Tab-separated table of C-alpha atoms in Angstrom:
chain	number	residue	atom	x	y	z
A	1	MET	CA	13.371	15.877	-3.601
A	2	ALA	CA	11.898	16.603	0.087
A	3	ILE	CA	9.887	13.875	0.704
A	4	GLU	CA	7.146	14.017	3.380
A	5	VAL	CA	4.973	11.244	5.108
A	6	ARG	CA	2.347	12.602	7.783
A	7	GLN	CA	-0.773	10.734	9.010
A	8	VAL	CA	-3.977	10.959	8.346
A	9	THR	CA	-5.445	14.492	10.490
A	10	ALA	CA	-9.137	15.095	9.948
A	11	ALA	CA	-7.926	18.225	7.869
A	12	ASP	CA	-7.070	16.101	5.529
A	13	GLU	CA	-9.550	14.084	4.819
A	14	ALA	CA	-10.693	15.990	1.730
A	15	LEU	CA	-6.945	15.467	0.393
A	16	PHE	CA	-6.985	11.960	1.331
A	17	ARG	CA	-10.206	10.794	-0.316
A	18	ARG	CA	-9.350	12.440	-3.973
A	19	LEU	CA	-5.536	10.508	-4.126
A	20	TYR	CA	-8.060	7.478	-3.159
A	21	GLN	CA	-10.327	7.876	-6.103
A	22	LEU	CA	-7.040	8.087	-8.798
A	23	TYR	CA	-5.857	5.214	-6.707
A	24	VAL	CA	-9.064	2.837	-7.759
A	25	TYR	CA	-9.000	4.915	-11.214
A	26	ASP	CA	-5.596	3.203	-11.365
A	27	PHE	CA	-6.716	0.478	-10.361
A	28	THR	CA	-8.922	-0.034	-13.622
A	29	GLU	CA	-6.585	-1.391	-15.020
A	30	PHE	CA	-6.616	-4.383	-13.185
A	31	THR	CA	-11.259	-4.605	-12.082
A	32	ALA	CA	-12.508	-2.700	-14.876
A	33	GLU	CA	-14.185	-0.877	-12.540
A	34	ASP	CA	-17.361	1.961	-13.985
A	35	ILE	CA	-17.271	4.914	-13.068
A	36	GLY	CA	-20.313	6.261	-11.074
A	37	PRO	CA	-23.093	8.536	-12.372
A	38	ASP	CA	-22.036	11.270	-9.560
A	39	GLY	CA	-18.383	10.893	-11.575
A	40	GLN	CA	-16.837	9.078	-8.625
A	41	TYR	CA	-16.006	5.472	-8.220
A	42	PRO	CA	-17.786	3.418	-5.596
A	43	ASP	CA	-15.540	2.041	-3.124
A	44	PRO	CA	-16.633	0.336	-0.033
A	45	GLY	CA	-13.610	-1.137	1.046
A	46	ASN	CA	-12.480	2.624	0.918
A	47	GLU	CA	-15.279	3.637	3.434
A	48	ALA	CA	-14.783	0.454	5.714
A	49	HIS	CA	-11.306	1.282	6.468
A	50	TRP	CA	-12.393	5.277	7.129
A	51	GLY	CA	-12.866	5.907	11.093
A	52	VAL	CA	-12.314	2.204	11.728
A	53	ALA	CA	-10.176	1.195	13.828
A	54	GLY	CA	-6.581	-1.303	13.236
A	55	PHE	CA	-6.173	1.611	9.597
A	56	ASP	CA	-3.837	4.045	9.886
A	57	HIS	CA	-4.024	6.168	6.723
A	58	PHE	CA	-1.166	7.891	5.523
A	59	LEU	CA	-0.686	10.591	2.629
A	60	ALA	CA	2.661	11.080	0.706
A	61	PHE	CA	4.008	14.476	-0.280
A	62	VAL	CA	6.855	15.527	-1.984
A	63	ASP	CA	8.420	18.933	-2.037
A	64	GLY	CA	4.965	20.043	-0.365
A	65	TYR	CA	3.275	18.157	-3.233
A	66	PRO	CA	0.466	15.451	-2.354
A	67	ALA	CA	2.015	12.169	-3.929
A	68	GLY	CA	0.483	9.077	-2.524
A	69	LEU	CA	-1.399	7.267	0.278
A	70	ALA	CA	-1.088	4.104	2.110
A	71	ILE	CA	-3.140	2.280	4.598
A	72	VAL	CA	-1.798	0.330	7.012
A	73	GLY	CA	-4.551	-2.879	8.662
A	74	HIS	CA	-2.874	-3.860	12.559
A	75	ALA	CA	-4.333	-7.450	11.331
A	76	SER	CA	-3.295	-10.053	8.959
A	77	THR	CA	-5.921	-9.986	5.913
A	78	ILE	CA	-4.810	-13.783	5.379
A	79	SER	CA	-4.822	-15.129	9.353
A	80	GLY	CA	-6.301	-12.522	11.262
A	81	ASP	CA	-2.761	-12.514	13.353
A	82	THR	CA	-3.029	-8.501	15.308
A	83	GLY	CA	0.477	-9.463	15.947
A	84	VAL	CA	0.991	-9.179	12.076
A	85	PHE	CA	1.156	-5.424	9.600
A	86	ASP	CA	-0.810	-5.164	6.443
A	87	MET	CA	0.010	-3.014	4.038
A	88	THR	CA	-3.741	-2.754	3.160
A	89	GLN	CA	-3.975	0.066	-0.033
A	90	PHE	CA	-0.537	1.834	-1.211
A	91	PHE	CA	-0.227	4.621	-4.349
A	92	VAL	CA	2.237	6.935	-5.376
A	93	LEU	CA	0.768	9.803	-8.385
A	94	ARG	CA	2.651	8.284	-11.403
A	95	LYS	CA	4.419	11.453	-12.335
A	96	TYR	CA	6.213	10.171	-8.950
A	97	ARG	CA	6.866	5.920	-10.323
A	98	ARG	CA	10.573	5.072	-11.031
A	99	ARG	CA	11.561	7.992	-8.982
A	100	ARG	CA	12.351	6.194	-5.337
A	101	VAL	CA	9.054	7.930	-3.788
A	102	GLY	CA	7.406	4.833	-3.628
A	103	GLU	CA	10.797	3.033	-2.389
A	104	GLU	CA	11.133	5.893	0.746
A	105	PHE	CA	6.953	5.848	1.256
A	106	ALA	CA	7.488	2.766	2.204
A	107	ARG	CA	10.451	2.324	3.983
A	108	ALA	CA	8.927	4.903	6.120
A	109	MET	CA	5.431	2.304	7.013
A	110	PHE	CA	7.730	-0.587	7.792
A	111	ASP	CA	10.226	2.085	10.509
A	112	ARG	CA	6.997	2.574	11.517
A	113	TYR	CA	5.035	-0.283	12.439
A	114	ARG	CA	8.794	-2.712	13.618
A	115	GLY	CA	7.102	-6.210	13.572
A	116	ARG	CA	5.839	-8.526	10.762
A	117	TRP	CA	4.555	-7.640	8.282
A	118	GLU	CA	2.348	-9.245	5.110
A	119	VAL	CA	2.216	-7.300	1.709
A	120	ARG	CA	-0.702	-8.616	-1.024
A	121	GLU	CA	-1.127	-7.936	-4.344
A	122	ARG	CA	-3.162	-8.884	-6.942
A	123	ARG	CA	-2.434	-11.673	-9.351
A	124	ASP	CA	-2.402	-9.466	-12.668
A	125	ASN	CA	-0.855	-6.896	-10.803
A	126	LEU	CA	2.937	-7.897	-12.087
A	127	PRO	CA	4.181	-4.237	-11.630
A	128	ALA	CA	3.588	-4.357	-8.001
A	129	GLN	CA	4.824	-8.036	-7.510
A	130	ALA	CA	8.032	-6.455	-9.258
A	131	PHE	CA	7.548	-3.195	-7.048
A	132	TRP	CA	7.368	-4.923	-3.982
A	133	ARG	CA	9.625	-7.608	-5.014
A	134	ALA	CA	12.514	-5.802	-4.979
A	135	ILE	CA	11.203	-3.046	-2.078
A	136	ILE	CA	11.202	-5.487	0.284
A	137	GLY	CA	13.679	-7.220	-0.641
A	138	ARG	CA	16.040	-4.299	-0.556
A	139	TYR	CA	15.258	-3.138	2.976
A	140	THR	CA	15.359	-6.960	4.360
A	141	GLY	CA	18.786	-7.766	2.467
A	142	GLY	CA	16.724	-10.060	0.700
A	143	ARG	CA	15.136	-12.244	4.101
A	144	PHE	CA	11.129	-12.191	3.313
A	145	THR	CA	9.385	-15.333	1.996
A	146	GLU	CA	6.291	-14.802	-0.575
A	147	ARG	CA	3.587	-17.496	-0.463
A	148	SER	CA	2.141	-17.891	-4.225
A	149	GLU	CA	-0.061	-20.977	-4.072
A	150	TRP	CA	-3.831	-20.228	-2.156
A	151	GLN	CA	-5.653	-23.609	-1.606
A	152	ASP	CA	-8.483	-21.257	-0.800
A	153	ARG	CA	-8.567	-19.174	-2.642
A	154	PRO	CA	-7.186	-20.105	-6.137
A	155	SER	CA	-7.479	-16.660	-7.667
A	156	ARG	CA	-5.214	-14.359	-4.130
A	157	GLY	CA	-1.913	-13.666	-5.662
A	158	PRO	CA	1.508	-13.380	-4.128
A	159	VAL	CA	2.132	-12.503	-0.994
A	160	GLN	CA	5.353	-11.830	0.815
A	161	PHE	CA	6.172	-11.627	4.449
A	162	PHE	CA	9.182	-9.939	6.167
A	163	ASP	CA	10.259	-8.792	9.533
A	164	SER	CA	10.635	-5.259	9.958
A	165	SER	CA	12.472	-4.905	13.407
A	166	GLU	CA	15.955	-5.265	11.795
A	167	PRO	CA	16.066	-4.313	8.681
A	168	ASP	CA	19.562	-4.575	6.457
A	169	ARG	CA	20.466	-0.793	6.240
A	170	GLY	CA	22.662	-2.168	2.780
């Protein structure tokens, strides 16, 4: 199984947007968002990130087939610190889950952007929390911190903080 990760180009925009619709659909388990009358999920967040400086879009492929997407922000969503990378969105098609595709994809992002990271999950998305704790734990050799209590936004879920400058390759 060959995994390729590449930054989205203008030629990839339609593919990225189609995969993003699947991501939003997958997320309706937590958001209960309704599909629009045009058969698509509205998502102003995606529109805000597309073509906006400070956000890089990526696609993952398995054996040449689209398998997932990621958006990496160049500032902390929490503090606004521009010295922090933020995993703004991350999605792997169900077909490729539990096959290490997500882990390889995440590692590719962490390796590409060396430095401090924040990865956030929704409070009610327990599978994502387990995924990120495991992936980041292996990547860093357990050298990450997590914050779950937020006085300013009690509905916010956990956030993992770590530095990808020196991953644990063990």
